Every structure is written in C-alpha cells, then in structure tokens.
Amino acid sequence: MKLKKKIVLLPGDGIGPEVTRAAASVLQECAREFQHQFETIELPIGGAAIDKTGSPLPNETLDACHKADAVFLGAVGGPKWDALTVGKRPETGLLGLRKGLGLYVNLRPVKVLEPLRGISPLRPERLGDLDIEIVRELAGGMYFGERGNVNENGVERAFDTESYSTPEIERIATFAYTRAEARSRRLCSVDKANVLTSSQLWRRTVTAMSTVYPGVKLEHMYVDNAAMQLTLRPTQFDVILSSNMFGDILSDAAAALVGSIGLIPSASFGTSAPLFEPIHGSAPTLAGKDVANPIGSILSATMMLRDTFGLGLEADWVEQSLVRVLNGGYRTTDISEPGTKTVSASAFLEVLHQEMQRTFEHAEKYGWGV
Ligand code: IPM
Ligand code: MG
C-alpha cells in the first residue's frame, strides 16, 4: 500500500537540526524504496523561532502541525536563551506545541539493543533483556499548573502547582492499561501518594480502573522507590505509568541503563497530529561537531512509521539495518567501547544508508519482509 503523508519537521536548537536531518533522510529513503510520498516542511520552534520571529512557537508553526499527519521534532533550548524567564524560553515553545496538539500521552520505550549490551552501566545479569515502556502524562501536572512570583514583605517567593483531575488521570491510565494488556500485563503506577494530595487522587483513580482491566497486574510505587528499583532491578518493570514531572525524571534515569540518552525515542499522542522526538535535549556543547548520535531520532521515525502510518515492514527494515550497523562495530562517540569503530555522526548515517540498501536488495537472505 502506497501512502501519502504530510510531515512537519521542527529541527529546533543545538543538535536538534542534525539529528532531525538524519531521521528525515531515513524517512525519504523509505519513501523512495517503498514508493510512499512523505511531503516534509521545516518550520522553526524554540530558540531558533525566538531569533527569527520573537516567539518560541510561532502561529504558523502550530497551524502547520495541526494540519500534518505527523510532527517530528529535534530538540529545543540552549545557553543563548537561558536568561529568559519561564514563559519566554525555547522550552515554552515545546510545551505550547504539546498542549496545542492536545498531546497527553508520551510513550518512551527503553529497550536494550543487543550489540550495545556492553555500554550499559549495569552488570549483564541485572540488565537482562531490559524492555520497558514509560507512559508519561504530557499535558498536565506541574508543567502546566498555576505558577508565579510573589513578594512577601520584601522576600521573594516563587511557586509552581501540581494538579490533576480525575479525567486527566483516567485518559492517560487508559492508554497505559491498554499498553500493558498488549505486553506482559504488568503495570506499575508511580506517584508520591505518601506526601502529595494530587498523587492520592492519581492512585485512587488508577486503582479504581483496575476492574476494567482484570488481566493486568497493577502495582503502585512511590517515585523515590521507583528510581531506586529502576536502577537496581529494572527488569521487574514492564509498563510504567507516571505524571508529567515524574516521567521526565524517570525516563532520563531509564535511558542511562542502556548506556546513552542518545538512543531513546518517544511518541506523543492526543487529539491532533502525533509528535515524535528523541528524549535527549539540545546538547549545545555537541552541536555542529558531527558527533550527535542520531539513533534516538531515527527510532522516533520508526515509531512514526509503525505506530502512526501502520508501516511495520518499513520500520523493521530500518531497525534491522541499524542493528547490523552496530553489529559491524560502527559507533558514535557516546556509545563507543573498546574494539569498536568510532565514526562521525554523518559517517554513521552513511553506513546505515548503505546497510538499508543491502537489506532491501537481499531481503530474503536477511529474513526481512518474508
Ligand atoms: C523532555 C525534555 C523536555 C521536558 C524539556 C526540553 C522541556 O526534558 O522531553 O524530556 O521536560 O519535557
Ligand atoms: Mg526530559
């Protein structure tokens, strides 16, 4: 089946443009080989948009995203804009985009790639076949709660508010339960219900829903304990459900377990176009040096192919080719280890394109697509 899709590319700041270009080249090769049409347009967001238009999320950008079949983002932020107040920063552009597209689900799979076992900080028996999914609420919580600065008799106070409503919890929990049902039927909901009222509602709501999903084994964990358990014995988890803030923190921690945050993709779903982005930041110190690992971005593109366009075969093609490149010893700096060939990001991408060609031409030999 030949598809025609409109994809908005939002390269953003720092290494964002480099990794987005890499993923876009993979998508274009996919279109060529399988005769799909991926029409892409590039628009500014974050610091790049502030410099160009004065706003981190220009109307034109958000409007185009609403009309797209999918949105693909690199990263936002950097020292150049660090002095700006919260509402004016590059990050506000990303949060505005998430809110504007009604994206309340953020799915972050953390899975060990076989050839990269050696770069995990965990002992092999602890790493096991780590394969978890973090389901992070993305449109509420402290990121979007009431905030401000007040002056109390000459003393400055600043505040942010964590708040969740029952429907907000139910819609993200529905996604997490469904995900768990399709996997190993284990769901761990993370909160801080021993301290926070919003977490008590979170726990009560998630618990009440368990009758709808009798096949799923629900467990609750306080976030501090979850951080420890994730580090000590991560394979006990399957699907982890969390608030916006806790999910932000736990997903970086989980990424460390597989050796580099540069490896982890994400997909966000909601009421408008879905958004795909690697979970890493703009890494300003790496920008322009041709070292940024494109894997998180490329795997975000394969999530787009598989989960949103229904192109499982194409996604397998890219992912299997990628694993063979890694098996061949090619690495970017962040994932290199003794005995491997550390190459620039552009050389890594070049090798991946060659491998994709080879896989395509010798599909049968590789057991792909048959
Ligand atoms: C992430 C990032 C963002 C977040 C920043 C850049 C606003 O850390 O996607 O995890 O906190 O959500
Ligand atoms: Mg983060």
mmCIF file of C-alpha atoms and ligand atoms in Angstrom:
data_model
loop_
_atom_site.group_PDB
_atom_site.id
_atom_site.type_symbol
_atom_site.label_atom_id
_atom_site.label_comp_id
_atom_site.label_asym_id
_atom_site.label_seq_id
_atom_site.Cartn_x
_atom_site.Cartn_y
_atom_site.Cartn_z
ATOM 1 C CA MET A 1 0.000 0.000 0.000
ATOM 2 C CA LYS A 2 1.449 3.347 -1.067
ATOM 3 C CA LEU A 3 0.912 6.136 1.406
ATOM 4 C CA LYS A 4 0.914 9.880 1.051
ATOM 5 C CA LYS A 5 1.734 11.725 4.264
ATOM 6 C CA LYS A 6 2.474 15.261 5.358
ATOM 7 C CA ILE A 7 5.189 15.534 7.984
ATOM 8 C CA VAL A 8 6.159 18.776 9.712
ATOM 9 C CA LEU A 9 9.818 18.862 10.746
ATOM 10 C CA LEU A 10 10.748 21.046 13.706
ATOM 11 C CA PRO A 11 14.566 20.852 13.947
ATOM 12 C CA GLY A 12 14.856 23.329 16.843
ATOM 13 C CA ASP A 13 18.161 24.085 18.547
ATOM 14 C CA GLY A 14 21.590 22.636 19.318
ATOM 15 C CA ILE A 15 21.928 19.139 17.897
ATOM 16 C CA GLY A 16 18.199 19.155 17.009
ATOM 17 C CA PRO A 17 18.751 20.074 13.341
ATOM 18 C CA GLU A 18 21.494 17.430 12.876
ATOM 19 C CA VAL A 19 19.510 14.522 14.287
ATOM 20 C CA THR A 20 16.326 15.652 12.534
ATOM 21 C CA ARG A 21 18.131 15.776 9.203
ATOM 22 C CA ALA A 22 19.399 12.233 9.825
ATOM 23 C CA ALA A 23 15.937 10.879 10.605
ATOM 24 C CA ALA A 24 14.423 12.775 7.661
ATOM 25 C CA SER A 25 16.950 11.186 5.295
ATOM 26 C CA VAL A 26 15.927 7.755 6.578
ATOM 27 C CA LEU A 27 12.256 8.612 6.024
ATOM 28 C CA GLN A 28 12.983 9.826 2.487
ATOM 29 C CA GLU A 29 14.853 6.658 1.631
ATOM 30 C CA CYS A 30 11.914 4.694 2.980
ATOM 31 C CA ALA A 31 9.583 6.688 0.730
ATOM 32 C CA ARG A 32 11.807 6.040 -2.301
ATOM 33 C CA GLU A 33 12.162 2.304 -1.778
ATOM 34 C CA PHE A 34 8.512 1.668 -0.932
ATOM 35 C CA GLN A 35 7.030 4.334 -3.196
ATOM 36 C CA HIS A 36 5.374 6.297 -0.448
ATOM 37 C CA GLN A 37 5.153 10.039 -0.590
ATOM 38 C CA PHE A 38 6.370 11.841 2.508
ATOM 39 C CA GLU A 39 5.941 15.522 1.977
ATOM 40 C CA THR A 40 8.014 17.376 4.566
ATOM 41 C CA ILE A 41 8.094 21.016 5.548
ATOM 42 C CA GLU A 42 10.531 22.537 8.000
ATOM 43 C CA LEU A 43 9.406 25.178 10.491
ATOM 44 C CA PRO A 44 11.038 26.984 13.417
ATOM 45 C CA ILE A 45 10.448 26.220 17.100
ATOM 46 C CA GLY A 46 12.316 27.014 20.321
ATOM 47 C CA GLY A 47 15.331 29.303 20.324
ATOM 48 C CA ALA A 48 15.560 29.282 16.534
ATOM 49 C CA ALA A 49 11.989 30.573 16.390
ATOM 50 C CA ILE A 50 12.655 33.220 19.060
ATOM 51 C CA ASP A 51 15.563 34.526 16.988
ATOM 52 C CA LYS A 52 13.521 34.523 13.826
ATOM 53 C CA THR A 53 10.091 35.679 14.970
ATOM 54 C CA GLY A 54 10.328 36.659 18.638
ATOM 55 C CA SER A 55 8.127 33.738 19.687
ATOM 56 C CA PRO A 56 9.233 30.172 20.639
ATOM 57 C CA LEU A 57 6.101 28.799 18.937
ATOM 58 C CA PRO A 58 5.005 30.977 16.005
ATOM 59 C CA ASN A 59 1.355 30.612 14.954
ATOM 60 C CA GLU A 60 2.463 29.434 11.545
ATOM 61 C CA THR A 61 4.323 26.514 13.135
ATOM 62 C CA LEU A 62 1.408 25.391 15.315
ATOM 63 C CA ASP A 63 -1.093 25.784 12.464
ATOM 64 C CA ALA A 64 1.009 23.623 10.136
ATOM 65 C CA CYS A 65 1.352 20.961 12.859
ATOM 66 C CA HIS A 66 -2.426 20.815 13.276
ATOM 67 C CA LYS A 67 -2.771 20.048 9.581
ATOM 68 C CA ALA A 68 0.026 17.464 9.448
ATOM 69 C CA ASP A 69 -0.226 13.677 9.578
ATOM 70 C CA ALA A 70 2.735 13.686 11.972
ATOM 71 C CA VAL A 71 5.151 16.127 13.563
ATOM 72 C CA PHE A 72 8.827 15.411 14.060
ATOM 73 C CA LEU A 73 10.946 17.414 16.495
ATOM 74 C CA GLY A 74 14.691 17.594 17.185
ATOM 75 C CA ALA A 75 15.342 19.425 20.455
ATOM 76 C CA VAL A 76 14.940 22.886 21.943
ATOM 77 C CA GLY A 77 16.916 25.141 24.284
ATOM 78 C CA GLY A 78 20.446 26.383 24.803
ATOM 79 C CA PRO A 79 22.633 28.802 26.746
ATOM 80 C CA LYS A 80 21.811 31.651 24.398
ATOM 81 C CA TRP A 81 18.266 31.775 25.756
ATOM 82 C CA ASP A 82 18.979 30.672 29.353
ATOM 83 C CA ALA A 83 18.451 34.114 30.855
ATOM 84 C CA LEU A 84 14.841 34.309 29.619
ATOM 85 C CA THR A 85 12.013 33.836 32.107
ATOM 86 C CA VAL A 86 9.963 30.627 32.066
ATOM 87 C CA GLY A 87 7.145 31.775 29.766
ATOM 88 C CA LYS A 88 9.517 33.124 27.109
ATOM 89 C CA ARG A 89 12.053 30.329 26.843
ATOM 90 C CA PRO A 90 12.586 27.886 23.953
ATOM 91 C CA GLU A 91 11.130 25.124 26.165
ATOM 92 C CA THR A 92 7.854 27.081 26.317
ATOM 93 C CA GLY A 93 7.586 26.509 22.573
ATOM 94 C CA LEU A 94 7.748 22.746 23.039
ATOM 95 C CA LEU A 95 5.271 22.794 25.918
ATOM 96 C CA GLY A 96 2.951 25.014 23.865
ATOM 97 C CA LEU A 97 3.192 22.561 20.999
ATOM 98 C CA ARG A 98 2.356 19.598 23.237
ATOM 99 C CA LYS A 99 -0.555 21.467 24.780
ATOM 100 C CA GLY A 100 -1.687 22.917 21.445
ATOM 101 C CA LEU A 101 -1.837 19.483 19.824
ATOM 102 C CA GLY A 102 -3.610 18.056 22.878
ATOM 103 C CA LEU A 103 -0.816 15.538 23.364
ATOM 104 C CA TYR A 104 -1.500 13.931 26.708
ATOM 105 C CA VAL A 105 0.335 10.633 26.092
ATOM 106 C CA ASN A 106 4.106 10.418 25.910
ATOM 107 C CA LEU A 107 5.408 6.934 25.256
ATOM 108 C CA ARG A 108 9.103 6.322 25.915
ATOM 109 C CA PRO A 109 10.316 2.792 25.206
ATOM 110 C CA VAL A 110 13.626 1.835 26.789
ATOM 111 C CA LYS A 111 14.996 -1.345 25.320
ATOM 112 C CA VAL A 112 18.481 -2.792 25.257
ATOM 113 C CA LEU A 113 19.868 -3.061 21.740
ATOM 114 C CA GLU A 114 21.671 -6.378 21.548
ATOM 115 C CA PRO A 115 25.011 -5.076 20.129
ATOM 116 C CA LEU A 116 25.079 -2.329 22.772
ATOM 117 C CA ARG A 117 24.851 -4.526 25.871
ATOM 118 C CA GLY A 118 28.435 -3.652 26.702
ATOM 119 C CA ILE A 119 27.821 0.055 27.201
ATOM 120 C CA SER A 120 25.241 -0.374 29.946
ATOM 121 C CA PRO A 121 26.479 0.650 33.401
ATOM 122 C CA LEU A 122 24.635 -2.385 34.780
ATOM 123 C CA ARG A 123 26.078 -5.859 35.206
ATOM 124 C CA PRO A 124 24.749 -8.163 32.459
ATOM 125 C CA GLU A 125 22.593 -10.197 34.838
ATOM 126 C CA ARG A 126 20.899 -7.014 36.065
ATOM 127 C CA LEU A 127 20.387 -5.590 32.586
ATOM 128 C CA GLY A 128 18.869 -8.845 31.339
ATOM 129 C CA ASP A 129 16.652 -8.267 28.302
ATOM 130 C CA LEU A 130 15.550 -4.870 29.509
ATOM 131 C CA ASP A 131 12.472 -3.795 27.580
ATOM 132 C CA ILE A 132 10.189 -1.334 29.314
ATOM 133 C CA GLU A 133 7.792 1.412 28.339
ATOM 134 C CA ILE A 134 7.358 4.615 30.258
ATOM 135 C CA VAL A 135 3.924 6.144 29.765
ATOM 136 C CA ARG A 136 4.281 9.762 30.814
ATOM 137 C CA GLU A 137 1.317 12.117 31.175
ATOM 138 C CA LEU A 138 2.214 15.071 28.962
ATOM 139 C CA ALA A 139 -0.455 17.743 29.087
ATOM 140 C CA GLY A 140 -0.902 18.434 32.792
ATOM 141 C CA GLY A 141 0.726 18.459 36.192
ATOM 142 C CA MET A 142 3.352 20.929 37.337
ATOM 143 C CA TYR A 143 4.410 21.750 33.792
ATOM 144 C CA PHE A 144 1.101 23.498 33.205
ATOM 145 C CA GLY A 145 -0.134 24.337 36.718
ATOM 146 C CA GLU A 146 -0.530 27.766 38.185
ATOM 147 C CA ARG A 147 2.806 29.461 38.806
ATOM 148 C CA GLY A 148 4.177 32.778 39.769
ATOM 149 C CA ASN A 149 6.442 35.022 41.786
ATOM 150 C CA VAL A 150 5.171 36.883 44.812
ATOM 151 C CA ASN A 151 6.793 39.371 47.095
ATOM 152 C CA GLU A 152 6.102 38.754 50.781
ATOM 153 C CA ASN A 153 7.346 41.779 52.701
ATOM 154 C CA GLY A 154 10.488 42.072 50.640
ATOM 155 C CA VAL A 155 11.061 38.307 50.463
ATOM 156 C CA GLU A 156 10.607 36.779 47.054
ATOM 157 C CA ARG A 157 8.698 33.533 46.713
ATOM 158 C CA ALA A 158 8.129 31.522 43.536
ATOM 159 C CA PHE A 159 5.705 28.648 43.109
ATOM 160 C CA ASP A 160 4.546 26.008 40.664
ATOM 161 C CA THR A 161 1.492 23.842 41.193
ATOM 162 C CA GLU A 162 0.998 20.126 40.680
ATOM 163 C CA SER A 163 -2.633 19.346 39.971
ATOM 164 C CA TYR A 164 -4.539 16.587 38.199
ATOM 165 C CA SER A 165 -8.230 15.983 37.627
ATOM 166 C CA THR A 166 -9.850 12.555 37.540
ATOM 167 C CA PRO A 167 -10.478 12.666 33.741
ATOM 168 C CA GLU A 168 -6.870 13.680 33.105
ATOM 169 C CA ILE A 169 -5.665 10.686 35.114
ATOM 170 C CA GLU A 170 -8.201 8.341 33.539
ATOM 171 C CA ARG A 171 -7.253 9.112 29.950
ATOM 172 C CA ILE A 172 -3.528 8.538 30.466
ATOM 173 C CA ALA A 173 -4.174 5.461 32.641
ATOM 174 C CA THR A 174 -6.424 4.026 29.905
ATOM 175 C CA PHE A 175 -3.519 4.269 27.484
ATOM 176 C CA ALA A 176 -1.122 2.656 29.980
ATOM 177 C CA TYR A 177 -3.512 -0.205 30.849
ATOM 178 C CA THR A 178 -4.092 -0.895 27.150
ATOM 179 C CA ARG A 179 -0.371 -0.909 26.521
ATOM 180 C CA ALA A 180 0.190 -3.295 29.446
ATOM 181 C CA GLU A 181 -2.587 -5.588 28.181
ATOM 182 C CA ALA A 182 -0.773 -5.902 24.864
ATOM 183 C CA ARG A 183 2.577 -6.626 26.543
ATOM 184 C CA SER A 184 3.306 -8.666 29.653
ATOM 185 C CA ARG A 185 0.230 -7.441 31.552
ATOM 186 C CA ARG A 186 2.149 -5.681 34.297
ATOM 187 C CA LEU A 187 1.571 -2.033 35.082
ATOM 188 C CA CYS A 188 3.447 -0.022 37.696
ATOM 189 C CA SER A 189 1.915 3.345 38.532
ATOM 190 C CA VAL A 190 4.362 5.796 40.057
ATOM 191 C CA ASP A 191 3.330 8.565 42.448
ATOM 192 C CA LYS A 192 4.165 10.244 45.748
ATOM 193 C CA ALA A 193 0.887 9.431 47.455
ATOM 194 C CA ASN A 194 2.528 9.441 50.898
ATOM 195 C CA VAL A 195 3.011 13.214 50.566
ATOM 196 C CA LEU A 196 1.007 14.731 47.688
ATOM 197 C CA THR A 197 -2.775 15.102 47.515
ATOM 198 C CA SER A 198 -2.657 15.050 43.710
ATOM 199 C CA SER A 199 -0.862 11.705 43.927
ATOM 200 C CA GLN A 200 -3.565 10.331 46.218
ATOM 201 C CA LEU A 201 -6.177 11.099 43.574
ATOM 202 C CA TRP A 202 -3.843 9.603 40.966
ATOM 203 C CA ARG A 203 -3.524 6.349 42.946
ATOM 204 C CA ARG A 204 -7.220 6.131 43.758
ATOM 205 C CA THR A 205 -8.199 6.703 40.120
ATOM 206 C CA VAL A 206 -5.711 4.199 38.683
ATOM 207 C CA THR A 207 -6.777 1.611 41.281
ATOM 208 C CA ALA A 208 -10.495 2.084 40.543
ATOM 209 C CA MET A 209 -9.832 1.408 36.858
ATOM 210 C CA SER A 210 -8.223 -1.956 37.541
ATOM 211 C CA THR A 211 -11.635 -3.681 37.492
ATOM 212 C CA VAL A 212 -11.897 -2.749 33.798
ATOM 213 C CA TYR A 213 -8.573 -4.483 33.133
ATOM 214 C CA PRO A 214 -8.708 -7.629 35.290
ATOM 215 C CA GLY A 215 -5.931 -9.237 33.260
ATOM 216 C CA VAL A 216 -3.418 -6.529 34.159
ATOM 217 C CA LYS A 217 -1.460 -6.828 37.377
ATOM 218 C CA LEU A 218 -1.372 -3.330 38.853
ATOM 219 C CA GLU A 219 1.288 -2.214 41.290
ATOM 220 C CA HIS A 220 1.910 1.206 42.848
ATOM 221 C CA MET A 221 5.300 2.598 43.729
ATOM 222 C CA TYR A 222 6.454 5.848 45.293
ATOM 223 C CA VAL A 223 8.664 7.745 42.902
ATOM 224 C CA ASP A 224 11.748 7.669 45.124
ATOM 225 C CA ASN A 225 11.482 3.909 45.458
ATOM 226 C CA ALA A 226 10.787 3.594 41.717
ATOM 227 C CA ALA A 227 14.003 5.480 40.948
ATOM 228 C CA MET A 228 15.922 3.062 43.140
ATOM 229 C CA GLN A 229 14.204 -0.070 41.810
ATOM 230 C CA LEU A 230 14.745 1.103 38.242
ATOM 231 C CA THR A 231 18.458 1.353 38.908
ATOM 232 C CA LEU A 232 18.773 -1.838 40.941
ATOM 233 C CA ARG A 233 16.450 -4.252 39.191
ATOM 234 C CA PRO A 234 14.944 -2.638 36.080
ATOM 235 C CA THR A 235 13.683 -5.895 34.541
ATOM 236 C CA GLN A 236 10.964 -6.122 37.229
ATOM 237 C CA PHE A 237 9.137 -3.407 35.230
ATOM 238 C CA ASP A 238 7.113 -3.639 32.072
ATOM 239 C CA VAL A 239 4.867 -0.585 31.636
ATOM 240 C CA ILE A 240 5.458 2.347 33.987
ATOM 241 C CA LEU A 241 2.749 4.997 34.305
ATOM 242 C CA SER A 242 3.612 8.398 35.702
ATOM 243 C CA SER A 243 2.799 12.082 35.882
ATOM 244 C CA ASN A 244 4.456 14.604 33.604
ATOM 245 C CA MET A 245 7.189 15.590 36.065
ATOM 246 C CA PHE A 246 7.997 12.125 37.419
ATOM 247 C CA GLY A 247 8.030 10.703 33.892
ATOM 248 C CA ASP A 248 10.515 13.334 32.759
ATOM 249 C CA ILE A 249 12.914 12.328 35.522
ATOM 250 C CA LEU A 250 12.401 8.550 35.371
ATOM 251 C CA SER A 251 12.824 8.416 31.588
ATOM 252 C CA ASP A 252 16.266 10.030 31.733
ATOM 253 C CA ALA A 253 17.223 7.617 34.515
ATOM 254 C CA ALA A 254 15.938 4.661 32.475
ATOM 255 C CA ALA A 255 17.853 5.868 29.412
ATOM 256 C CA ALA A 256 21.080 5.728 31.397
ATOM 257 C CA LEU A 257 20.535 1.993 31.947
ATOM 258 C CA VAL A 258 21.020 1.257 28.260
ATOM 259 C CA GLY A 259 24.126 3.417 28.114
ATOM 260 C CA SER A 260 23.159 6.664 26.391
ATOM 261 C CA ILE A 261 20.240 9.027 26.324
ATOM 262 C CA GLY A 262 21.016 9.430 22.626
ATOM 263 C CA LEU A 263 19.370 6.059 21.978
ATOM 264 C CA ILE A 264 15.847 6.673 23.243
ATOM 265 C CA PRO A 265 12.906 7.686 21.048
ATOM 266 C CA SER A 266 9.475 8.894 22.032
ATOM 267 C CA ALA A 267 6.000 9.268 20.596
ATOM 268 C CA SER A 268 3.238 11.536 21.834
ATOM 269 C CA PHE A 269 -0.431 11.069 21.085
ATOM 270 C CA GLY A 270 -3.513 13.132 21.721
ATOM 271 C CA THR A 271 -6.332 14.859 19.953
ATOM 272 C CA SER A 272 -4.449 16.200 16.914
ATOM 273 C CA ALA A 273 -1.310 15.172 14.983
ATOM 274 C CA PRO A 274 1.103 12.864 16.857
ATOM 275 C CA LEU A 275 4.559 14.133 17.735
ATOM 276 C CA PHE A 276 7.797 12.160 17.538
ATOM 277 C CA GLU A 277 11.010 13.271 19.208
ATOM 278 C CA PRO A 278 14.110 11.752 20.768
ATOM 279 C CA ILE A 279 14.108 12.221 24.542
ATOM 280 C CA HIS A 280 17.545 13.849 24.622
ATOM 281 C CA GLY A 281 17.968 17.601 24.799
ATOM 282 C CA SER A 282 19.699 20.071 22.501
ATOM 283 C CA ALA A 283 23.200 19.241 23.869
ATOM 284 C CA PRO A 284 24.628 22.653 22.867
ATOM 285 C CA THR A 285 28.232 21.612 23.517
ATOM 286 C CA LEU A 286 27.949 18.877 20.868
ATOM 287 C CA ALA A 287 26.189 20.970 18.228
ATOM 288 C CA GLY A 288 27.958 21.422 14.897
ATOM 289 C CA LYS A 289 30.663 18.855 15.723
ATOM 290 C CA ASP A 290 29.180 15.983 13.742
ATOM 291 C CA VAL A 291 29.116 13.741 16.817
ATOM 292 C CA ALA A 292 25.440 13.742 17.811
ATOM 293 C CA ASN A 293 24.034 10.213 17.946
ATOM 294 C CA PRO A 294 21.079 10.083 15.508
ATOM 295 C CA ILE A 295 19.693 6.772 16.843
ATOM 296 C CA GLY A 296 17.080 8.262 19.236
ATOM 297 C CA SER A 297 15.821 10.398 16.381
ATOM 298 C CA ILE A 298 15.842 7.563 13.836
ATOM 299 C CA LEU A 299 13.982 5.265 16.240
ATOM 300 C CA SER A 300 11.433 8.054 16.746
ATOM 301 C CA ALA A 301 10.967 7.955 12.975
ATOM 302 C CA THR A 302 10.409 4.188 13.056
ATOM 303 C CA MET A 303 7.810 4.683 15.800
ATOM 304 C CA MET A 304 6.102 7.087 13.390
ATOM 305 C CA LEU A 305 6.238 4.547 10.583
ATOM 306 C CA ARG A 306 4.973 1.664 12.702
ATOM 307 C CA ASP A 307 2.554 3.213 15.203
ATOM 308 C CA THR A 308 1.024 6.015 13.159
ATOM 309 C CA PHE A 309 1.370 5.044 9.495
ATOM 310 C CA GLY A 310 0.982 1.298 10.070
ATOM 311 C CA LEU A 311 4.218 0.634 8.170
ATOM 312 C CA GLY A 312 5.630 -2.182 10.287
ATOM 313 C CA LEU A 313 7.628 -3.689 7.454
ATOM 314 C CA GLU A 314 9.375 -0.410 6.716
ATOM 315 C CA ALA A 315 10.089 0.180 10.405
ATOM 316 C CA ASP A 316 11.569 -3.343 10.731
ATOM 317 C CA TRP A 317 13.722 -2.653 7.690
ATOM 318 C CA VAL A 318 15.282 0.444 9.276
ATOM 319 C CA GLU A 319 15.678 -1.105 12.727
ATOM 320 C CA GLN A 320 17.206 -4.355 11.488
ATOM 321 C CA SER A 321 19.631 -2.423 9.312
ATOM 322 C CA LEU A 322 20.569 -0.272 12.291
ATOM 323 C CA VAL A 323 21.283 -3.305 14.463
ATOM 324 C CA ARG A 324 23.536 -4.725 11.734
ATOM 325 C CA VAL A 325 25.464 -1.443 11.531
ATOM 326 C CA LEU A 326 26.013 -1.630 15.284
ATOM 327 C CA ASN A 327 26.968 -5.304 14.998
ATOM 328 C CA GLY A 328 29.501 -4.226 12.396
ATOM 329 C CA GLY A 329 31.148 -2.185 15.144
ATOM 330 C CA TYR A 330 30.194 1.303 13.951
ATOM 331 C CA ARG A 331 29.548 3.723 16.790
ATOM 332 C CA THR A 332 29.113 7.386 17.513
ATOM 333 C CA THR A 333 31.269 8.730 20.359
ATOM 334 C CA ASP A 334 28.640 8.416 23.102
ATOM 335 C CA ILE A 335 28.224 4.668 22.510
ATOM 336 C CA SER A 336 31.759 3.669 21.603
ATOM 337 C CA GLU A 337 33.610 0.993 23.552
ATOM 338 C CA PRO A 338 36.951 -0.748 23.149
ATOM 339 C CA GLY A 339 37.169 -2.711 19.911
ATOM 340 C CA THR A 340 34.547 -0.665 18.061
ATOM 341 C CA LYS A 341 34.934 1.811 15.210
ATOM 342 C CA THR A 342 34.090 5.287 16.394
ATOM 343 C CA VAL A 343 32.961 7.380 13.452
ATOM 344 C CA SER A 344 31.366 10.777 12.941
ATOM 345 C CA ALA A 345 27.595 11.032 13.030
ATOM 346 C CA SER A 346 27.464 11.646 9.277
ATOM 347 C CA ALA A 347 29.670 8.613 8.559
ATOM 348 C CA PHE A 348 27.443 6.511 10.827
ATOM 349 C CA LEU A 349 24.396 7.641 8.879
ATOM 350 C CA GLU A 350 26.121 6.892 5.588
ATOM 351 C CA VAL A 351 26.874 3.324 6.712
ATOM 352 C CA LEU A 352 23.255 2.953 7.811
ATOM 353 C CA HIS A 353 22.017 4.037 4.378
ATOM 354 C CA GLN A 354 24.316 1.506 2.708
ATOM 355 C CA GLU A 355 23.074 -1.215 5.044
ATOM 356 C CA MET A 356 19.446 -0.277 4.321
ATOM 357 C CA GLN A 357 20.198 -0.665 0.615
ATOM 358 C CA ARG A 358 21.795 -4.041 1.201
ATOM 359 C CA THR A 359 18.894 -5.215 3.344
ATOM 360 C CA PHE A 360 16.447 -4.129 0.695
ATOM 361 C CA GLU A 361 18.274 -5.915 -2.097
ATOM 362 C CA HIS A 362 18.825 -9.113 -0.118
ATOM 363 C CA ALA A 363 15.620 -9.231 1.863
ATOM 364 C CA GLU A 364 15.392 -12.985 1.795
ATOM 365 C CA LYS A 365 18.914 -13.576 2.963
ATOM 366 C CA TYR A 366 18.297 -11.364 5.961
ATOM 367 C CA GLY A 367 14.904 -12.874 6.662
ATOM 368 C CA TRP A 368 13.290 -9.473 6.363
ATOM 369 C CA GLY A 369 9.921 -8.864 4.776
ATOM 370 C CA VAL A 370 9.277 -12.527 4.075
HETATM 371 C C1 IPM B 1 11.858 16.054 27.650
HETATM 372 C C2 IPM B 1 12.551 17.359 27.912
HETATM 373 C C3 IPM B 1 11.512 18.466 27.983
HETATM 374 C C4 IPM B 1 10.577 18.151 29.143
HETATM 375 C C5 IPM B 1 12.080 19.888 28.104
HETATM 376 C C6 IPM B 1 13.033 20.218 26.994
HETATM 377 C C7 IPM B 1 11.007 20.933 28.208
HETATM 378 O O1 IPM B 1 13.317 17.277 29.065
HETATM 379 O O2 IPM B 1 11.172 15.946 26.615
HETATM 380 O O3 IPM B 1 12.015 15.131 28.437
HETATM 381 O O4 IPM B 1 10.878 18.471 30.304
HETATM 382 O O5 IPM B 1 9.530 17.561 28.886
HETATM 383 MG MG MG B 2 13.428 15.305 29.897
#
